[in-house]
PDB file of C-alpha atoms in Angstrom:
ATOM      1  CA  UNK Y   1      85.378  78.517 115.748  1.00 94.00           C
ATOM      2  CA  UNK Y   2      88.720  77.191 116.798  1.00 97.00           C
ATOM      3  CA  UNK Y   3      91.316  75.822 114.416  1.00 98.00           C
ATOM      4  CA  UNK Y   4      90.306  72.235 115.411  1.00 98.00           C
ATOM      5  CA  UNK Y   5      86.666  72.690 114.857  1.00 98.00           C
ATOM      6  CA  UNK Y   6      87.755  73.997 111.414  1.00 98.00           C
ATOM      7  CA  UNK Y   7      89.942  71.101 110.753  1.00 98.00           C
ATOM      8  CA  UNK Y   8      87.034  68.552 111.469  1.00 98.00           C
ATOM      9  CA  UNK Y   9      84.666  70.210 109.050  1.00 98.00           C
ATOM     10  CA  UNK Y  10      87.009  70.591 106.251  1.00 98.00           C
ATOM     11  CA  UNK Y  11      87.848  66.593 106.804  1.00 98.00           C
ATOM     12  CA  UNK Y  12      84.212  66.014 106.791  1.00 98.00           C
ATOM     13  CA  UNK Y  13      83.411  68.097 103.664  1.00 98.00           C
ATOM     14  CA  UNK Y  14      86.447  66.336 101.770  1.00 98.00           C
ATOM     15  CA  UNK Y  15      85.620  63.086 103.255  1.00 98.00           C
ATOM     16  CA  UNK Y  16      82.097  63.791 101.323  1.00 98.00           C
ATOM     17  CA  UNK Y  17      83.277  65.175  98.137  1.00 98.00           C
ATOM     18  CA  UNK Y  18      85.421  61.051  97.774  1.00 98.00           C
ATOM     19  CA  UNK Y  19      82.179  59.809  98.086  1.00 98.00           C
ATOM     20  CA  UNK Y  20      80.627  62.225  95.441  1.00 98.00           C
ATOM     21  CA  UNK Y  21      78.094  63.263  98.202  1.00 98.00           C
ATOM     22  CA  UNK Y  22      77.038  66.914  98.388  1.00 98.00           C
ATOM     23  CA  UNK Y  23      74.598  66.295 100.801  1.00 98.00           C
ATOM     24  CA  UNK Y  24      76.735  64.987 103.535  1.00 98.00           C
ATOM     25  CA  UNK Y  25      77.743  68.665 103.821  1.00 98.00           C
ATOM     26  CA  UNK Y  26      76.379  70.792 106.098  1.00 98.00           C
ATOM     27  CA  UNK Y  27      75.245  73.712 104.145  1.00 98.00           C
ATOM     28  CA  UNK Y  28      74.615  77.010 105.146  1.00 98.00           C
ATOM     29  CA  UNK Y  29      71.017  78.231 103.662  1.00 97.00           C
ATOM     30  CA  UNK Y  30      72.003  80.060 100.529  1.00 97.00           C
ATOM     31  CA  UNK Y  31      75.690  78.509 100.273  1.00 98.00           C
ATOM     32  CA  UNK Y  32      77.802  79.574  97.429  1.00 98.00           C
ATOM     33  CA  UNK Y  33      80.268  77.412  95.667  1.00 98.00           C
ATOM     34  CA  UNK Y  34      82.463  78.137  92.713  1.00 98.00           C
ATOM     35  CA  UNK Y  35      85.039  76.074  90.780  1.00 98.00           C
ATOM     36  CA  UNK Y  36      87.133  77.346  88.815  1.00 98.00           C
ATOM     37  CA  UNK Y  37      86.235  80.717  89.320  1.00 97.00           C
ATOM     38  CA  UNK Y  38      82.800  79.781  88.280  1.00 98.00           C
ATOM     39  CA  UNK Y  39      79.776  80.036  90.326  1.00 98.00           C
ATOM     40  CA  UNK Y  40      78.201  76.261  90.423  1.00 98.00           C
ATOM     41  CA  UNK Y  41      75.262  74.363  92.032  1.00 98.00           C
ATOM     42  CA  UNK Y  42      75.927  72.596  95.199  1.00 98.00           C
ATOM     43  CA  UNK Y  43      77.149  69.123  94.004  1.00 98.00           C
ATOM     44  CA  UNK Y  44      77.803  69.848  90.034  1.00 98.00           C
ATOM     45  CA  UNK Y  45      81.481  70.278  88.759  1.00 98.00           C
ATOM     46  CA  UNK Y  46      84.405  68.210  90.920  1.00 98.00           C
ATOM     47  CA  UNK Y  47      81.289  66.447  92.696  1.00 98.00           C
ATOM     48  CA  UNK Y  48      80.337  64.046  89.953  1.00 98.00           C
ATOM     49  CA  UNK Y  49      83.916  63.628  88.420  1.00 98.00           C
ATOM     50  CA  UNK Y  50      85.639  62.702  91.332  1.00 98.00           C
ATOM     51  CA  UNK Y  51      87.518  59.142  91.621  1.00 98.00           C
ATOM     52  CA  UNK Y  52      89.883  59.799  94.878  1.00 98.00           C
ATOM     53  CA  UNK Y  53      91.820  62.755  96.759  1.00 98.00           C
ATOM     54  CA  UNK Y  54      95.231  62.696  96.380  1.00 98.00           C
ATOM     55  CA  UNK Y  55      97.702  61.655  99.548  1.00 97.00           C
ATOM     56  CA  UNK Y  56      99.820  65.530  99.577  1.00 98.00           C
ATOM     57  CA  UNK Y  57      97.532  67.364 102.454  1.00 98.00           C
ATOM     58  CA  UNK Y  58      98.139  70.999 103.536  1.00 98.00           C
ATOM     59  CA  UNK Y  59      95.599  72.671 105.870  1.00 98.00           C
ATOM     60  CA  UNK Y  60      95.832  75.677 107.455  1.00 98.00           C
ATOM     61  CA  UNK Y  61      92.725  78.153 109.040  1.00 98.00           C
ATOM     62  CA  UNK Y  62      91.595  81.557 110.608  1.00 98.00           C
ATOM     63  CA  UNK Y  63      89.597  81.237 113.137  1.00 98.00           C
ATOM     64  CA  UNK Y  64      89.198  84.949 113.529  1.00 97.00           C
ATOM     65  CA  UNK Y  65      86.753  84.601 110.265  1.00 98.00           C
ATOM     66  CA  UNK Y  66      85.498  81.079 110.615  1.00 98.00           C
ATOM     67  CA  UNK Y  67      87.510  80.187 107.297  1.00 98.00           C
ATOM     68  CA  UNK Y  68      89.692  77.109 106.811  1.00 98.00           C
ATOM     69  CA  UNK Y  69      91.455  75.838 103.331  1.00 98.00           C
ATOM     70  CA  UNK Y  70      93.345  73.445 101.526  1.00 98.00           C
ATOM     71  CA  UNK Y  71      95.673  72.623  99.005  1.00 98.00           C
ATOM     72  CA  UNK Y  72      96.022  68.851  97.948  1.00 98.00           C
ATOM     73  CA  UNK Y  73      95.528  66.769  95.041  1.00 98.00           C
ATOM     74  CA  UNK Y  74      92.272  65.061  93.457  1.00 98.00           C
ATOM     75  CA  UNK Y  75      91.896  62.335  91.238  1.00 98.00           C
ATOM     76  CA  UNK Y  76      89.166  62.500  88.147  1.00 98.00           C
ATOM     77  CA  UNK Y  77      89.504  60.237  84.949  1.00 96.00           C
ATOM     78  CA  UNK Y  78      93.030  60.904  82.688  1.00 90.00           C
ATOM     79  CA  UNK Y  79      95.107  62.603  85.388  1.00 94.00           C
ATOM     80  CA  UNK Y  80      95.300  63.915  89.081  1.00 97.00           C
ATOM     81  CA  UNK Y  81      95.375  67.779  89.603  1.00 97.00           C
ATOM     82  CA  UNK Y  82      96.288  70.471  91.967  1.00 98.00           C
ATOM     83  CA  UNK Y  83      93.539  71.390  94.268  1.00 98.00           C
ATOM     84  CA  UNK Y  84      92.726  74.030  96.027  1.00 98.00           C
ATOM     85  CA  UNK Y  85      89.584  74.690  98.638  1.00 98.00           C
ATOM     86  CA  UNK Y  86      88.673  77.456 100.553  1.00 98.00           C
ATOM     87  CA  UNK Y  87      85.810  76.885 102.736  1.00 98.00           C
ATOM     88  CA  UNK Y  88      84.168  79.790 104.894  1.00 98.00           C
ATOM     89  CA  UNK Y  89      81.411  78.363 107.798  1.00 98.00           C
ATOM     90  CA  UNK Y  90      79.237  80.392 109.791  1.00 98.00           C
ATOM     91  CA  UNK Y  91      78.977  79.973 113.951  1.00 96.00           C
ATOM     92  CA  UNK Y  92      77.486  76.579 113.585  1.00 97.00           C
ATOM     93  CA  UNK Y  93      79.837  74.975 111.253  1.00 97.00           C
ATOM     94  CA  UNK Y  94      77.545  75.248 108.067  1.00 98.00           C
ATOM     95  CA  UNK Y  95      79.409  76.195 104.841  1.00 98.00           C
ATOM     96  CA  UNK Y  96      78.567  79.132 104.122  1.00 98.00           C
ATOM     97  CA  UNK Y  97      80.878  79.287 101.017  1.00 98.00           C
ATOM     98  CA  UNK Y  98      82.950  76.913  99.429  1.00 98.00           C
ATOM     99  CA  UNK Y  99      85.701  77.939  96.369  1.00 98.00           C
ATOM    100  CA  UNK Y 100      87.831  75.292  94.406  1.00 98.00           C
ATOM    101  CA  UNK Y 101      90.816  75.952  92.064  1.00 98.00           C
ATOM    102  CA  UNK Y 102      91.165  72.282  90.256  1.00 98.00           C
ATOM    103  CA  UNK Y 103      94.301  72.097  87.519  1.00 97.00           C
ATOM    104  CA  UNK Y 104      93.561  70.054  85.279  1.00 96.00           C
ATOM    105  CA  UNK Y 105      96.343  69.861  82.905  1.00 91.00           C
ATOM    106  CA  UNK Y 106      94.736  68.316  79.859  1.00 85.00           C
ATOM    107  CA  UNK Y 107      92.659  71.520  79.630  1.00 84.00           C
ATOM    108  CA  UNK Y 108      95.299  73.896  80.124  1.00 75.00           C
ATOM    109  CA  UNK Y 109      97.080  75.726  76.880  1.00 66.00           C
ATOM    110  CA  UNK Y 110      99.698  76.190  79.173  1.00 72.00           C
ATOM    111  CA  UNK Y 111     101.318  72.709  81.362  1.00 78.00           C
ATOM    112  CA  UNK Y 112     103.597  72.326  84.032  1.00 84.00           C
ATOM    113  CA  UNK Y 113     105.114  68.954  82.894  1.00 83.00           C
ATOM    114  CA  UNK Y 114     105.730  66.113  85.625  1.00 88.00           C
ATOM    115  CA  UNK Y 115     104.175  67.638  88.375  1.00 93.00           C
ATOM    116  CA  UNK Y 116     105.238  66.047  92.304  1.00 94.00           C
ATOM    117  CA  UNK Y 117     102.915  67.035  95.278  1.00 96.00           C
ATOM    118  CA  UNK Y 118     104.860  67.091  98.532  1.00 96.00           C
ATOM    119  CA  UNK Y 119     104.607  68.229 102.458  1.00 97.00           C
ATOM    120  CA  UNK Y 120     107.346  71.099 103.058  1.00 98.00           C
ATOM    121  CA  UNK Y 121     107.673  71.538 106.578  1.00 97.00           C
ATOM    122  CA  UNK Y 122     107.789  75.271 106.679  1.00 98.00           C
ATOM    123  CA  UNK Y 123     104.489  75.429 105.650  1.00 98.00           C
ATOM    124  CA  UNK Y 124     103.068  73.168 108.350  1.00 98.00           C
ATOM    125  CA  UNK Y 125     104.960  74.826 111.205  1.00 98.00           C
ATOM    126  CA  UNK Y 126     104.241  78.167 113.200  1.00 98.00           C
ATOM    127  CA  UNK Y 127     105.653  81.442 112.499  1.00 98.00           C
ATOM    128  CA  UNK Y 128     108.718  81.881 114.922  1.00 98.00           C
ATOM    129  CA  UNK Y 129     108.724  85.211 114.353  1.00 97.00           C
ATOM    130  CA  UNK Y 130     104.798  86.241 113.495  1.00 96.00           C
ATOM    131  CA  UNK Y 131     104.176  89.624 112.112  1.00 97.00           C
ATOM    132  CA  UNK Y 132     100.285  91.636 112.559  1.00 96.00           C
ATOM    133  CA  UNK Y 133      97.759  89.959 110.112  1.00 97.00           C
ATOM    134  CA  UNK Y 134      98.189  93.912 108.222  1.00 98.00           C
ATOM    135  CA  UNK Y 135     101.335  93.366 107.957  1.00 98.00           C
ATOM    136  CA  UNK Y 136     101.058  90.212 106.311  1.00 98.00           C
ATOM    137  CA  UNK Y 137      99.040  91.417 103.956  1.00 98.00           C
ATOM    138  CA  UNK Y 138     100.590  94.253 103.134  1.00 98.00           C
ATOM    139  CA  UNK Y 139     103.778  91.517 102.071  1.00 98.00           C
ATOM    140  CA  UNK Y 140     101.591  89.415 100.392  1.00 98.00           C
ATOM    141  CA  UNK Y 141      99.845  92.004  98.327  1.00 98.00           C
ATOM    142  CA  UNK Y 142     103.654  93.403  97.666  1.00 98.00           C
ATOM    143  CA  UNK Y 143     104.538  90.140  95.867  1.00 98.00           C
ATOM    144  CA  UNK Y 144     101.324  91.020  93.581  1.00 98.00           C
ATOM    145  CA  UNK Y 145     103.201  94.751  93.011  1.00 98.00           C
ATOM    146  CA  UNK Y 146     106.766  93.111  92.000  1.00 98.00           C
ATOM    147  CA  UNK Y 147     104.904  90.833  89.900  1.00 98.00           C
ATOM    148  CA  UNK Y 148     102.416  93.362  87.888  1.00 98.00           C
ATOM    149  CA  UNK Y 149     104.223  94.712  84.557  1.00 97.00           C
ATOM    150  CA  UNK Y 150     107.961  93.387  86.727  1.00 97.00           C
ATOM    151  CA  UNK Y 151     110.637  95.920  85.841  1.00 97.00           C
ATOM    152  CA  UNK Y 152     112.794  94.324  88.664  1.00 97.00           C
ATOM    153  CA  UNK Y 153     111.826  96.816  91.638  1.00 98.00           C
ATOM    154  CA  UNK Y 154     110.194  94.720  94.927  1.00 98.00           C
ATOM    155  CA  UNK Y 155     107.407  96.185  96.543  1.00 98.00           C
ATOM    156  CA  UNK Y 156     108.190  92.836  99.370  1.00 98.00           C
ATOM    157  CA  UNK Y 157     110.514  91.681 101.293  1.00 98.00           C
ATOM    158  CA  UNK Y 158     111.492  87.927 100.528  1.00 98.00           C
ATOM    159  CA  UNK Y 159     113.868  85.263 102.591  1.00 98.00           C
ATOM    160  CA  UNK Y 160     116.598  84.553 101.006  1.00 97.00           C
ATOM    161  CA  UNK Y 161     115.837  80.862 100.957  1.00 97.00           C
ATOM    162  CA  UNK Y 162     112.410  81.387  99.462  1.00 98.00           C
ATOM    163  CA  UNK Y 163     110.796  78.602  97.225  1.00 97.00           C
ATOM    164  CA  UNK Y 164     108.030  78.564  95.205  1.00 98.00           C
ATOM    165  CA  UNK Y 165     106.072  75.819  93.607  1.00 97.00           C
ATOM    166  CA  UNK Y 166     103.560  76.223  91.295  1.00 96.00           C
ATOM    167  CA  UNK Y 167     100.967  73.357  90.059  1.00 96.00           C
ATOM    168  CA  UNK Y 168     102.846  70.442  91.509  1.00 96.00           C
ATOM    169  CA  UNK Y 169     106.747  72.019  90.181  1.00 95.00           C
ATOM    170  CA  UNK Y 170     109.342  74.025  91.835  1.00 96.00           C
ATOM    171  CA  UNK Y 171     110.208  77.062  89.255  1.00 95.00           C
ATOM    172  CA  UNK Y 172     112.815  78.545  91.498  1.00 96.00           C
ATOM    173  CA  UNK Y 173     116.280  77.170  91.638  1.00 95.00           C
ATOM    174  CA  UNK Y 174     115.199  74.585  89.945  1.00 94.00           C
ATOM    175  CA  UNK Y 175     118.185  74.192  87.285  1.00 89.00           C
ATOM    176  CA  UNK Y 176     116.021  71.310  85.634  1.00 86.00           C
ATOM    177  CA  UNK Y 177     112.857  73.468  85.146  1.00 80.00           C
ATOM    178  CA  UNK Y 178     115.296  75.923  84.185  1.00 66.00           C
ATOM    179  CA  UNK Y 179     116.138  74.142  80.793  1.00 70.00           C
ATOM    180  CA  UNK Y 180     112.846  74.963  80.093  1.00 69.00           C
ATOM    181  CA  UNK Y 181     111.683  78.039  81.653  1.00 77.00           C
ATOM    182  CA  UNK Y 182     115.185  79.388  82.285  1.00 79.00           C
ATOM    183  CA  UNK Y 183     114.558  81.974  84.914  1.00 86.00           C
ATOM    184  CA  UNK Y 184     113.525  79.056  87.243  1.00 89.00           C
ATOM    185  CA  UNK Y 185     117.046  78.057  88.080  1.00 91.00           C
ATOM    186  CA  UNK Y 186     117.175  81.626  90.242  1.00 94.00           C
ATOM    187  CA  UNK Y 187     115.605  82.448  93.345  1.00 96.00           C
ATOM    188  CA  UNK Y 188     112.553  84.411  94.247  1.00 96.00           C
ATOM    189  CA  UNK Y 189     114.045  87.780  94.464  1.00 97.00           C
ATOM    190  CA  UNK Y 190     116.227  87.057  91.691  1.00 96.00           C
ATOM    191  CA  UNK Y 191     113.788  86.094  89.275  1.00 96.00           C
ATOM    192  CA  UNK Y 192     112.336  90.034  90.233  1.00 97.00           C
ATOM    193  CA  UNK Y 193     115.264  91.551  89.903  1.00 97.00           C
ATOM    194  CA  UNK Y 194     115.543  90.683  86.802  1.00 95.00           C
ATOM    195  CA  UNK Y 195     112.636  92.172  85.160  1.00 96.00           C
ATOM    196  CA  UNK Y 196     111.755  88.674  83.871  1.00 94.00           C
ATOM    197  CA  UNK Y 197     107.880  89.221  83.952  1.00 96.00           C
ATOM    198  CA  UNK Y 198     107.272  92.352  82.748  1.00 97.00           C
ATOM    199  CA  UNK Y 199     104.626  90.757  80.556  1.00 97.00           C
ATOM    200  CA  UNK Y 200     102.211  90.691  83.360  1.00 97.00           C
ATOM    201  CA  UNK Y 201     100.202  93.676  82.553  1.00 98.00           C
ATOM    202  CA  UNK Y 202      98.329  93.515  85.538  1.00 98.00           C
ATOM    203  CA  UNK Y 203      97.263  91.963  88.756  1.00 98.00           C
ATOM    204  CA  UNK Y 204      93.678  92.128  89.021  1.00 97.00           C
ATOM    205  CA  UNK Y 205      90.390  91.599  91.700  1.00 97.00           C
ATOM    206  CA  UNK Y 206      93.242  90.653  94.452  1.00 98.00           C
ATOM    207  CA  UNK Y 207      91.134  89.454  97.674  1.00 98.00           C
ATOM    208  CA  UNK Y 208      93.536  88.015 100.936  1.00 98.00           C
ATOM    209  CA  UNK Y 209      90.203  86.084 102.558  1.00 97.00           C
ATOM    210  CA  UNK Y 210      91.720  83.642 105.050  1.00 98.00           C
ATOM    211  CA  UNK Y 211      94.705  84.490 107.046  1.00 98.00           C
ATOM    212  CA  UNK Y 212      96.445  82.289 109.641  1.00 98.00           C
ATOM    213  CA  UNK Y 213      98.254  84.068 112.036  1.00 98.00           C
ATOM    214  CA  UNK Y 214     100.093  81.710 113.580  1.00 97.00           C
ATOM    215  CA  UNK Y 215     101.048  79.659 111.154  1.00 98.00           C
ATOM    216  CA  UNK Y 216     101.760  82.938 108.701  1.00 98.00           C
ATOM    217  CA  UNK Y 217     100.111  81.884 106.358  1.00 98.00           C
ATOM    218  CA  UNK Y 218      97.919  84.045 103.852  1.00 98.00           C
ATOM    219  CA  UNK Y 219      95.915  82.453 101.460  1.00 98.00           C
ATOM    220  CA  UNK Y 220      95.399  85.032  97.948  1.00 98.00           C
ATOM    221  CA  UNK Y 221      93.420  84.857  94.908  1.00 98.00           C
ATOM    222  CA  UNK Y 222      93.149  87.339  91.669  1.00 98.00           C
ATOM    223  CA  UNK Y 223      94.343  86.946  88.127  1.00 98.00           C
ATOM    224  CA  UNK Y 224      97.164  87.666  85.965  1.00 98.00           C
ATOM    225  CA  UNK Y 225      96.281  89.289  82.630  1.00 98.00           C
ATOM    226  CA  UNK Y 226      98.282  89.272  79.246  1.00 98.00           C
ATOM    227  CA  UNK Y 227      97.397  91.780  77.148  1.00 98.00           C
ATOM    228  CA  UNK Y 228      99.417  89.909  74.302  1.00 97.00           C
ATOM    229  CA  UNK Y 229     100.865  93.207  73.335  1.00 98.00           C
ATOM    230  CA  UNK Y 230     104.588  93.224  73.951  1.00 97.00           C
ATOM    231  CA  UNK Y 231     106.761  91.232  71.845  1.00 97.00           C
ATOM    232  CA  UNK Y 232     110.555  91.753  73.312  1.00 97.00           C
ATOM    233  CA  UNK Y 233     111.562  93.857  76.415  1.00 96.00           C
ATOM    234  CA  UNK Y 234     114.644  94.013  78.107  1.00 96.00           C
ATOM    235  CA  UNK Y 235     116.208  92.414  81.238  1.00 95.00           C
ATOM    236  CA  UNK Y 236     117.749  94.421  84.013  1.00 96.00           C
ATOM    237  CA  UNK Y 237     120.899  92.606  83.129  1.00 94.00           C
ATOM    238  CA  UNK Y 238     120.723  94.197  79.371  1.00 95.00           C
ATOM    239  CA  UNK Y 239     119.691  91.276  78.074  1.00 93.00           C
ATOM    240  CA  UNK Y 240     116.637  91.365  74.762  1.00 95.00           C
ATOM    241  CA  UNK Y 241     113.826  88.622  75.738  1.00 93.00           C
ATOM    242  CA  UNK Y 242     110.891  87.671  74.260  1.00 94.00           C
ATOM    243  CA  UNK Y 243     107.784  87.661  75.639  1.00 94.00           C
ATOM    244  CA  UNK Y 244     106.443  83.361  75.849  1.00 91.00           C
ATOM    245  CA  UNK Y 245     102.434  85.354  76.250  1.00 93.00           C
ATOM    246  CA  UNK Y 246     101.474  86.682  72.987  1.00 95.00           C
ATOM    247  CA  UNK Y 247      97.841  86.836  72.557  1.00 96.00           C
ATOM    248  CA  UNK Y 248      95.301  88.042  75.666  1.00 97.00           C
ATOM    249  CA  UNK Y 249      95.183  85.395  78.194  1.00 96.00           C
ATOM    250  CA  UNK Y 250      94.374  85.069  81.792  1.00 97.00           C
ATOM    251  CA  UNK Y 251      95.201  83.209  85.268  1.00 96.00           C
ATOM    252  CA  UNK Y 252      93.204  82.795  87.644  1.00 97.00           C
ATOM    253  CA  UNK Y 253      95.411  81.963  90.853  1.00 98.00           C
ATOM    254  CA  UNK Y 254      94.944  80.704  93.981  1.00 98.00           C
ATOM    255  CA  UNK Y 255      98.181  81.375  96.194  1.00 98.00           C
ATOM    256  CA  UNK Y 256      99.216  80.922  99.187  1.00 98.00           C
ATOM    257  CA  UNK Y 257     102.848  82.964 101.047  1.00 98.00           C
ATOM    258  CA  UNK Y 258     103.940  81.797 104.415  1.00 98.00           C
ATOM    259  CA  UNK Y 259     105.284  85.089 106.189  1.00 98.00           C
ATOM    260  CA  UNK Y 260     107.792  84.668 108.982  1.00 98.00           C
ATOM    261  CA  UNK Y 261     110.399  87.462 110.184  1.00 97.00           C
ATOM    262  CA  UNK Y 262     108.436  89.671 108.078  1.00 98.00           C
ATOM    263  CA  UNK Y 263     109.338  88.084 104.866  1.00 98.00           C
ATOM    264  CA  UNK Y 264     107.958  86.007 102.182  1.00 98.00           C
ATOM    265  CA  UNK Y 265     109.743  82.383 102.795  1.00 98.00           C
ATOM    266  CA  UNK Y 266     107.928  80.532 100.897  1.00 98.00           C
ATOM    267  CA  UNK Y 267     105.008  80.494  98.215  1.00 98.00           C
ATOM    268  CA  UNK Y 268     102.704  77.508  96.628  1.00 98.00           C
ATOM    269  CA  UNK Y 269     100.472  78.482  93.756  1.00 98.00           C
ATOM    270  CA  UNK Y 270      97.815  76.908  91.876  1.00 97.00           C
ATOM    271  CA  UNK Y 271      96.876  78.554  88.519  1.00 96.00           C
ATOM    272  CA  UNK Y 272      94.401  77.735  85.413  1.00 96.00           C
ATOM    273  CA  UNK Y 273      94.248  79.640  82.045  1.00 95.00           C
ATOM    274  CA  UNK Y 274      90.570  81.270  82.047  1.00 96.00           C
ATOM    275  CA  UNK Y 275      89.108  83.588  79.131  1.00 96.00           C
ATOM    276  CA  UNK Y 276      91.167  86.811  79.035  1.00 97.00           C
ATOM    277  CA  UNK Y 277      89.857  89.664  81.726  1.00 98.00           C
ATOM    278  CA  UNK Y 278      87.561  87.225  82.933  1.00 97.00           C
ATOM    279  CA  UNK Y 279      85.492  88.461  85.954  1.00 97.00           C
ATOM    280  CA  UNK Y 280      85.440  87.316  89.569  1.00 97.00           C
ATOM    281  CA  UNK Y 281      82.065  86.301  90.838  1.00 96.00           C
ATOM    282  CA  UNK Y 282      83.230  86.634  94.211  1.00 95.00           C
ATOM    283  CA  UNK Y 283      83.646  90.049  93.852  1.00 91.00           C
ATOM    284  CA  UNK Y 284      80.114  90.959  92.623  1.00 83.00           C
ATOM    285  CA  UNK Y 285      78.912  89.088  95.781  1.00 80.00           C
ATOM    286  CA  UNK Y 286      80.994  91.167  98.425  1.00 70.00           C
TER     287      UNK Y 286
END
C-alpha cells in the first residue's frame, strides 16, 4: 500500500476510536491489539474511555510493510495523555494489528509535570540526506547501546542540534526541566557523555517494526529495566550521583528517531512504568 492509502486508514481507524466504535474498523480475521503492552479484545481498553483525540498529529508510514503510526494526544476523564499507535494492515487495508502506548499520568509513579504537545517540523519533513533503512536501524538501535548501563561511550552518531521530548516535555536543553532533572539542560550527546544513566541496566525485547524511509523516520519499542541495585556511581566529569531508580522498575517505550545525514536529529518518546521485567506479548507472537 502507498503512504496515502496508509494515511486514509489510520484517519479512519482514529476517526472510529472518537466515536468509541471498534466496529467501524476494518479488521483483519484474527487481529491483534495491545495497549499498554497488554494484549486486549478488539474494542476494550482506550475504546470505552475515550472522550476526544487531542489536536498535536504526527503520522508517518512504511509502505514497504503495509505499516503506518502515530503519535498524538487522547482525551479520557481527569487528563489528556500521550498516545501512541502503530497499526500494521494486510493488502486490503484490514488491520491486521493494532498497538497503543497511552500515558496516563495519574497512573504513573513517575510524571512528567506540565506536559505541551507540539508539531516540530523536522519530523514532518523528508530526509535531505536519507541513509539505507539498515543503516537506520543500526543508529537507532545504537541510541539503545549508549543508553543501556550509560558509562558515557556512544554506540550512535547524533546531530548536534538534536532534541528530544519525552511524554509531552523537552528534557534536553531544557534549563527549566533542568531544575528538576538537571541533566536536561544539556544536549543529547552530552547527556551520554556524561555517564548520567548508568542506572539503566538494560535495554530489553528491542523490535524497529515500521520504518519510513523517506521521511527517516524509525519507529522503536522495548523496555528499560532498573534493577534497583546501584545506589551512587560516578559521572565522567568526576562527579558522585545518586541513582533517582531504587527499587526494580520498568518502561515500556515507544520511540520514535528521525535519521538524516546519518545521524540521530531528533527523538520523541512515549514511556509508562509497567511491572519490573515485564514481558512483551509481541514477541511471543513473532
Amino acid at each position: 500500500m502507498d503512504r496515502s492509502a496508509l494515511y486514509a486508514v489510520l484517519d479512519g481507524y482514529l476517526a472510529a476510536l472518537a466515536q468509541r466504535d471498534a466496529a467501524a474498523v476494518r479488521w483483519a480475521d484474527g487481529a491483534l491489539t495491545s495497549e499498554n503492552n497488554v494484549m486486549l479484545a478488539i474494542g476494550d481498553g482506550l475504546w470505552g474511555t475515550i472522550e476526544d483525540i487531542g489536536s498535536y498529529a504526527l503520522r508517518f508510514a512504511d509502505p514497504a510493510t503495509n505499516q503506518v503510526g502515530y503519535f498524538g494526544t487522547v482525551h479520557e476523564p481527569i487528563e489528556e495523555s500521550a498516545f501512541t499507535l502503530r497499526l500494521k494492515l494486510d493488502d486490503s487495508g484490514a488491520v491486521v494489528e493494532a498497538e497503543a502506548c497511552v500515558v496516563r499520568q495519574s497512573d504513573s509513579g513517575i510524571k512528567f509535570e506540565n506536559p505541551a504537545y507540539w508539531t516540530k517540523p523536522i519530523l514532518e519533513a523528508n530526509a535531505t540526506a536519507p541513509v539505507d533503512r539498515a543503516e537506520m536501524i543500526r543508529l537507532s538501535n545504537g541510541y539503545f547501546d549508549t543508553l543501556q548501563l550509560n558509562d558515557g561511550t556512544i554506540h550512535t552518531r547524533f546531530h548536534p542540534d538534536c532534541q528530544r521530548v519525552e511524554n509531552g516535555v523537552q528534557t534536553t536543553n531544557n534549563p527549566d526541566f533542568g531544575k528538576i532533572v538537571p541533566v536536561s539542560a544539556l544536549g543529547c550527546e552530552e547527556q551520554f557523555r556524561m555517564g548520567n544513566y548508568r542506572y539503566d541496566d538494560e535495554l530489553r525485547a528491542r523490535r524497529f517494526p515500521l520504518v519510513d524511509e523517506e521521511r527517516g523516520l524509525v519507529l522503536a519499542f522495548g523496555f528499560i529495566d532498573h534493577s534497583g541495585r546501584l545506589d551512587t556511581y560516578q559521572l565522567t566529569d568526576g562527579r558522585t550521583v545518586k541513582s533517582p531508580v531504587r527499587r526494580p522498575h520498568s518502561f515500556y517505550i515507544s520511540e520514535l528517531f528521525k535519521i538524516d545525514h546519518g545521524m540521530i536529529c531528533q527523538i520523541e518518546a512515549n514511556f509508562i512504568t509497567v511491572p519490573y521485567r515485564m514481558p512483551c506479548p509481541w514477541d511471543a507472537l513473532a
